[in-house]
């Protein structure tokens, strides 16, 4: 009777540990690409210079800069300070899951969030212009959460 | 005197009591489209010959009645009957229909007509008959240049629609939209215009720059739209007839989401600056710019009420995109959408009683309507992605666009125009030569 | 004190400079405009004009010549260039003639209007009087029936009072009319959609006379839909006749009122 109980418990523990491990592997998989719903991968990222990524990513309907985004923008600011003749365009984008007009405004808001951060690191605003493409220029055509996370972005593009 | 009155009263009471009329309530019927017979407009042999010589349009009468028939069928309100079943010849029917014959094939209404060629001009006359009541409902004739035969068909359709539904028609109208081509990441977009029945498509821009959200002036054939010309997204004004266009206002940043005021004299739009979008108007006559909203949130997609006294728009000032109504000077801002989900692209109905919108809830997009105080929300259609409803000029039908899912290569993606009746019935795709989006319905070309 | 003023003015200056600097578009020149293809629109209404075919050709040719000139003169920035459709990278696009018709240049304005021919105009375009006329007749008749029925009711008072159709009789009649009534789908859904029709019947169920009780409403402005609804109800009765009436008790139902209410159907 007791042994039977122990056996049952052992079996349960095993079962639960399997479930847990399954969970763990799944979250790890997503972790490599997204955190929350902010893209953290590097598939689509290009570089303005060695070690200076060109884009930052946003959560759905958000224009708040994440820690990673601020890190990226600081690198960009550093690079811009070194190359004081370069002007940039910040291109704000949204994913396809919103109305066209709202997305235009959202893209503009995202690009400006990036611009404001660059300005606080000493980059003059006359070197930065801003344009919003809304949802008109996605990088990933897919209709899935990962593709959308890649498209919610502000990209710093050399203008000269 | 009193006695007489009492007597009368007593008498009346007595009669009403005695004369007890049986009442039967009929609360159901069929919602089948009205069976209508469109007899081909006939032409005499002389006219036929002349038409052939002048315009290469043989069988013009049949073509006009085909336009009428297709228009009526697309409304979902009428069921044009099979022509093969018609027992009476078009010419005889036009003079005096044998109503028994038309009753036999279950027609409830009948359209007959004649095409003539007089002094190089086309003369089209038609009659609408009530088959069951055995009487003529209306008769109208037009003269015009032969090239206009399609428009004659549309105008006839409008007259018939108006007589049989009690509302103005919407057939002699055009639709302006954005024609799309190419991969999703590098979409080429052009302004395109076509007749309401998808015929006569013309492209107004070359596709060199991104163009979005064209909207008709409700009073004439002007259009306002967003163009990325020289990578500066700005609202433009375009006169379709002359081809003259101009930038609207002199804003130091992106202007977008334009729409005309109901009198056609102002453009209302959003202006985005430093991450904040607010609503502005510009008077097209004196070029005066007015700021309507001043709020750190995104305020966009403004649309006037038909009397010009109110504006509806969407804003995320509550934290999420919702629909608001305010007075046209920007005062008295009131949120009207309180359902679950996000609400956008509000458009005031030309009748004034409803606002059409796009709703996003649990990953699905809906086109719906609500009363102007936000009550009586009705969702007309649900899909993976659809938005941007535009009203037919009579406020009866909504046209919008719908996109399909795609994989990472963009396979499976399409953008198409669709229309749906206000009742939620009669959803149908509006054919376009290429993919299409952002449709806007013109007002009636002839009034 | 002076220190704070200094500081304040310094900051103000900074802000002013910042605003000047951050308005990069102010100084820019006016935009050139993108090329546009103009499109011929034909106006057909009474207000607008259609060029008479041969004249139109001439005008178009004139305008084409003008355009050629304009192009050779090197267009100013605000002029709209005409670009040949072949230049558009659209495979399936038809080559269109680019026409521009200026109404003001068209001397044939009056002639080209679409006219409503008089004989037809007279006949009737929208004829509200037609139905009204019918109603008037039926009213006269009704007056007679009223008198008659009064006589009858007096003599057969008991049998008439509170005796309607039995449920099954009513159901049979309803079911028949349900099948005949095509509810117009274009009706507004938030209006009173009740049409009351009074009928005078023969013993076999055919209709001698019908009257719409609220006929005044039919010709009110903004109530066009009501007329349409009323007509649909009349059609339903026409289509259904002879009505499925009980085989006995003619005196009970020789006058019958049908209340057509579309609201339930349209809302449901």
Short mmCIF file of C-alpha atoms in Angstrom, two decimals, chain B residues 77-330:
data_model
loop_
_atom_site.label_atom_id
_atom_site.label_comp_id
_atom_site.label_asym_id
_atom_site.label_seq_id
_atom_site.Cartn_x
_atom_site.Cartn_y
_atom_site.Cartn_z
CA UNK B 77 -32.08 43.97 -53.53
CA UNK B 78 -33.21 42.86 -56.98
CA UNK B 79 -33.26 39.63 -58.86
CA UNK B 80 -33.14 40.34 -62.60
CA UNK B 81 -34.86 37.46 -64.36
CA UNK B 82 -33.50 35.28 -67.10
CA UNK B 83 -34.14 36.95 -70.48
CA UNK B 84 -34.83 33.68 -72.24
CA UNK B 85 -38.02 33.33 -70.26
CA UNK B 86 -39.46 36.63 -71.51
CA UNK B 87 -42.61 36.07 -73.52
CA UNK B 88 -43.12 39.54 -74.94
CA UNK B 89 -40.90 41.29 -77.45
CA UNK B 90 -39.11 44.38 -76.17
CA UNK B 91 -40.74 46.79 -78.62
CA UNK B 92 -44.28 45.69 -77.84
CA UNK B 93 -43.61 45.52 -74.14
CA UNK B 94 -42.40 49.10 -74.14
CA UNK B 95 -45.68 50.33 -75.59
CA UNK B 96 -48.06 48.19 -73.60
CA UNK B 97 -46.83 45.29 -71.56
CA UNK B 98 -49.06 42.22 -71.26
CA UNK B 99 -48.84 42.07 -67.51
CA UNK B 100 -50.21 38.51 -67.34
CA UNK B 101 -47.20 37.32 -69.34
CA UNK B 102 -44.77 39.00 -66.98
CA UNK B 103 -46.69 37.77 -63.95
CA UNK B 104 -46.36 34.29 -65.33
CA UNK B 105 -42.57 34.41 -65.11
CA UNK B 106 -42.90 35.82 -61.57
CA UNK B 107 -41.71 39.32 -62.41
CA UNK B 108 -42.95 41.97 -60.00
CA UNK B 109 -41.39 44.91 -61.80
CA UNK B 110 -40.57 45.40 -65.46
CA UNK B 111 -38.20 47.75 -67.23
CA UNK B 112 -38.70 48.47 -70.92
CA UNK B 113 -37.09 51.00 -73.18
CA UNK B 114 -36.08 52.23 -76.56
CA UNK B 115 -32.88 53.54 -78.10
CA UNK B 116 -33.01 56.00 -80.97
CA UNK B 117 -30.49 57.94 -82.90
CA UNK B 118 -31.58 61.51 -83.52
CA UNK B 119 -29.30 64.10 -85.11
CA UNK B 120 -26.16 62.17 -84.21
CA UNK B 121 -27.34 62.02 -80.66
CA UNK B 122 -28.48 59.10 -78.65
CA UNK B 123 -31.99 59.22 -77.30
CA UNK B 124 -32.80 56.65 -74.64
CA UNK B 125 -36.17 56.32 -73.04
CA UNK B 126 -37.30 53.80 -70.49
CA UNK B 127 -40.33 52.89 -68.44
CA UNK B 128 -40.70 51.14 -65.16
CA UNK B 129 -43.84 49.07 -64.61
CA UNK B 130 -45.43 47.56 -61.55
CA UNK B 131 -46.48 44.18 -62.94
CA UNK B 132 -48.86 43.18 -60.14
CA UNK B 133 -50.62 46.52 -59.95
CA UNK B 134 -50.57 46.63 -63.78
CA UNK B 135 -49.43 50.23 -64.03
CA UNK B 136 -46.57 52.44 -65.07
CA UNK B 137 -44.41 53.71 -62.23
CA UNK B 138 -42.23 56.06 -64.19
CA UNK B 139 -41.00 57.04 -67.61
CA UNK B 140 -37.94 59.10 -68.45
CA UNK B 141 -35.98 59.89 -71.58
CA UNK B 142 -32.44 61.18 -72.10
CA UNK B 143 -30.53 62.52 -75.03
CA UNK B 144 -26.76 62.51 -75.02
CA UNK B 145 -23.74 61.74 -77.13
CA UNK B 146 -23.48 58.04 -77.97
CA UNK B 147 -20.19 57.65 -76.09
CA UNK B 148 -22.14 58.22 -72.91
CA UNK B 149 -24.21 55.08 -73.21
CA UNK B 150 -22.74 53.51 -70.09
CA UNK B 151 -23.54 56.52 -68.00
CA UNK B 152 -27.08 56.50 -69.35
CA UNK B 153 -27.31 52.93 -68.07
CA UNK B 154 -26.11 54.05 -64.65
CA UNK B 155 -28.50 56.98 -64.49
CA UNK B 156 -31.43 54.75 -65.46
CA UNK B 157 -30.34 52.36 -62.70
CA UNK B 158 -30.30 55.23 -60.22
CA UNK B 159 -33.82 56.31 -61.18
CA UNK B 160 -35.16 52.76 -60.88
CA UNK B 161 -33.40 52.17 -57.59
CA UNK B 162 -34.81 55.39 -56.20
CA UNK B 163 -38.35 54.58 -57.32
CA UNK B 164 -38.27 51.05 -55.94
CA UNK B 165 -36.40 51.57 -52.68
CA UNK B 166 -37.25 55.15 -51.78
CA UNK B 167 -33.58 56.07 -51.56
CA UNK B 168 -31.20 57.73 -53.98
CA UNK B 169 -29.12 55.37 -56.04
CA UNK B 170 -25.34 55.14 -56.21
CA UNK B 171 -24.64 53.84 -59.71
CA UNK B 172 -23.56 56.96 -61.55
CA UNK B 173 -20.51 57.18 -59.33
CA UNK B 174 -16.82 56.40 -59.35
CA UNK B 175 -14.46 54.79 -56.93
CA UNK B 176 -10.95 56.04 -56.38
CA UNK B 177 -8.55 53.60 -54.80
CA UNK B 178 -4.90 52.66 -54.52
CA UNK B 179 -3.86 50.09 -57.11
CA UNK B 180 -1.15 47.81 -55.70
CA UNK B 181 1.46 45.63 -57.34
CA UNK B 182 4.69 43.93 -56.48
CA UNK B 183 6.11 42.22 -53.39
CA UNK B 184 4.79 43.15 -49.98
CA UNK B 185 8.07 44.71 -48.86
CA UNK B 186 8.37 46.90 -51.96
CA UNK B 187 4.78 47.50 -52.91
CA UNK B 188 4.17 49.80 -55.85
CA UNK B 189 1.09 51.94 -55.30
CA UNK B 190 -0.77 54.13 -57.76
CA UNK B 191 -3.92 56.17 -57.61
CA UNK B 192 -6.58 54.54 -59.73
CA UNK B 193 -10.13 55.48 -60.55
CA UNK B 194 -12.93 53.42 -62.01
CA UNK B 195 -16.67 53.45 -62.47
CA UNK B 196 -18.64 51.96 -59.62
CA UNK B 197 -19.11 48.80 -61.72
CA UNK B 198 -15.33 48.29 -62.08
CA UNK B 199 -15.26 49.47 -65.69
CA UNK B 200 -13.09 52.27 -67.15
CA UNK B 201 -10.12 51.91 -64.81
CA UNK B 202 -7.61 54.73 -65.17
CA UNK B 203 -4.34 55.26 -63.36
CA UNK B 204 -3.64 58.76 -62.12
CA UNK B 205 -0.09 58.36 -60.88
CA UNK B 206 2.84 56.36 -62.19
CA UNK B 207 3.82 54.49 -59.08
CA UNK B 208 7.13 56.26 -58.61
CA UNK B 209 6.16 57.39 -55.17
CA UNK B 210 4.04 55.83 -52.47
CA UNK B 211 0.46 57.14 -52.45
CA UNK B 212 -2.18 56.38 -49.84
CA UNK B 213 -5.72 57.14 -48.70
CA UNK B 214 -7.32 59.04 -51.61
CA UNK B 215 -10.69 60.59 -50.70
CA UNK B 216 -13.32 62.23 -52.87
CA UNK B 217 -14.72 65.65 -52.26
CA UNK B 218 -18.42 65.04 -51.58
CA UNK B 219 -19.42 68.01 -53.72
CA UNK B 220 -17.30 67.58 -56.82
CA UNK B 221 -14.58 65.57 -58.50
CA UNK B 222 -11.64 66.71 -56.41
CA UNK B 223 -9.54 64.22 -54.51
CA UNK B 224 -7.24 64.56 -51.54
CA UNK B 225 -4.59 61.97 -50.78
CA UNK B 226 -1.23 61.30 -49.14
CA UNK B 227 1.86 61.14 -51.33
CA UNK B 228 5.47 60.35 -50.42
CA UNK B 229 6.73 62.49 -53.29
CA UNK B 230 10.43 63.22 -52.67
CA UNK B 231 10.12 61.21 -49.48
CA UNK B 232 8.11 63.96 -47.84
CA UNK B 233 4.76 62.50 -46.84
CA UNK B 234 2.26 65.31 -47.39
CA UNK B 235 -1.42 65.72 -48.12
CA UNK B 236 -2.13 66.64 -51.73
CA UNK B 237 -5.13 68.02 -53.51
CA UNK B 238 -5.95 66.82 -57.01
CA UNK B 239 -8.49 67.98 -59.54
CA UNK B 240 -9.24 64.89 -61.58
CA UNK B 241 -10.72 66.82 -64.45
CA UNK B 242 -7.83 69.17 -65.01
CA UNK B 243 -5.07 67.04 -63.50
CA UNK B 244 -3.89 70.02 -61.45
CA UNK B 245 -2.53 69.14 -58.05
CA UNK B 246 -0.95 70.88 -55.13
CA UNK B 247 0.40 70.30 -51.66
CA UNK B 248 -2.13 71.18 -48.99
CA UNK B 249 -0.72 73.73 -46.58
CA UNK B 250 2.87 74.34 -45.60
CA UNK B 251 3.47 72.03 -42.68
CA UNK B 252 6.96 71.34 -41.29
CA UNK B 253 6.32 67.61 -41.05
CA UNK B 254 4.10 64.76 -42.12
CA UNK B 255 0.46 65.50 -42.90
CA UNK B 256 -1.81 62.53 -43.43
CA UNK B 257 -5.32 61.09 -43.06
CA UNK B 258 -6.98 63.82 -45.17
CA UNK B 259 -10.70 64.11 -45.79
CA UNK B 260 -12.94 66.85 -47.13
CA UNK B 261 -15.52 68.71 -45.12
CA UNK B 262 -19.09 68.04 -46.30
CA UNK B 263 -19.25 71.39 -48.11
CA UNK B 264 -16.00 70.51 -49.85
CA UNK B 265 -14.34 73.74 -48.78
CA UNK B 266 -12.00 72.45 -46.12
CA UNK B 267 -9.59 69.59 -45.74
CA UNK B 268 -9.29 68.01 -42.34
CA UNK B 269 -6.18 65.96 -41.64
CA UNK B 270 -3.55 64.95 -39.13
CA UNK B 271 -0.22 66.69 -38.75
CA UNK B 272 2.56 64.80 -36.98
CA UNK B 273 5.35 66.64 -35.28
CA UNK B 274 7.83 65.42 -32.68
CA UNK B 275 5.97 62.18 -32.15
CA UNK B 276 2.59 63.81 -31.64
CA UNK B 277 -0.23 63.74 -34.17
CA UNK B 278 -3.03 66.28 -33.91
CA UNK B 279 -5.94 67.25 -36.13
CA UNK B 280 -5.88 70.37 -38.29
CA UNK B 281 -8.11 71.87 -40.92
CA UNK B 282 -7.20 73.99 -43.87
CA UNK B 283 -9.71 76.18 -45.62
CA UNK B 284 -9.14 75.76 -49.35
CA UNK B 285 -10.48 79.20 -50.19
CA UNK B 286 -8.46 81.41 -47.86
CA UNK B 287 -5.75 78.88 -46.92
CA UNK B 288 -6.27 79.46 -43.21
CA UNK B 289 -5.04 76.59 -41.07
CA UNK B 290 -6.78 75.76 -37.80
CA UNK B 291 -5.59 73.44 -35.10
CA UNK B 292 -8.54 71.37 -33.86
CA UNK B 293 -7.02 69.02 -31.27
CA UNK B 294 -4.09 69.62 -28.96
CA UNK B 295 -3.25 66.49 -27.05
CA UNK B 296 -0.02 64.51 -26.61
CA UNK B 297 -1.75 61.37 -27.89
CA UNK B 298 -2.20 60.27 -31.47
CA UNK B 299 -5.31 61.93 -32.91
CA UNK B 300 -6.04 60.86 -36.46
CA UNK B 301 -8.54 59.62 -39.07
CA UNK B 302 -10.88 62.61 -38.68
CA UNK B 303 -14.24 62.68 -40.46
CA UNK B 304 -16.91 65.40 -40.45
CA UNK B 305 -20.61 64.84 -39.79
CA UNK B 306 -22.68 65.69 -42.90
CA UNK B 307 -23.91 68.93 -41.32
CA UNK B 308 -20.31 69.94 -40.62
CA UNK B 309 -21.01 70.56 -36.94
CA UNK B 310 -19.14 67.57 -35.53
CA UNK B 311 -15.97 65.63 -36.14
CA UNK B 312 -15.33 62.02 -35.31
CA UNK B 313 -11.75 60.76 -35.04
CA UNK B 314 -9.69 58.09 -33.37
CA UNK B 315 -7.27 58.75 -30.56
CA UNK B 316 -5.19 56.67 -28.16
CA UNK B 317 -5.53 59.20 -25.35
CA UNK B 318 -7.17 56.53 -23.20
CA UNK B 319 -4.12 54.32 -23.75
CA UNK B 320 -5.68 52.52 -26.69
CA UNK B 321 -7.07 53.50 -30.04
CA UNK B 322 -10.73 54.49 -29.56
CA UNK B 323 -13.32 56.60 -31.36
CA UNK B 324 -14.23 60.09 -30.22
CA UNK B 325 -16.68 62.76 -31.29
CA UNK B 326 -16.20 66.49 -30.81
CA UNK B 327 -17.66 69.74 -32.02
CA UNK B 328 -16.04 70.99 -35.20
CA UNK B 329 -14.09 73.63 -33.26
CA UNK B 330 -12.47 70.92 -31.16
#
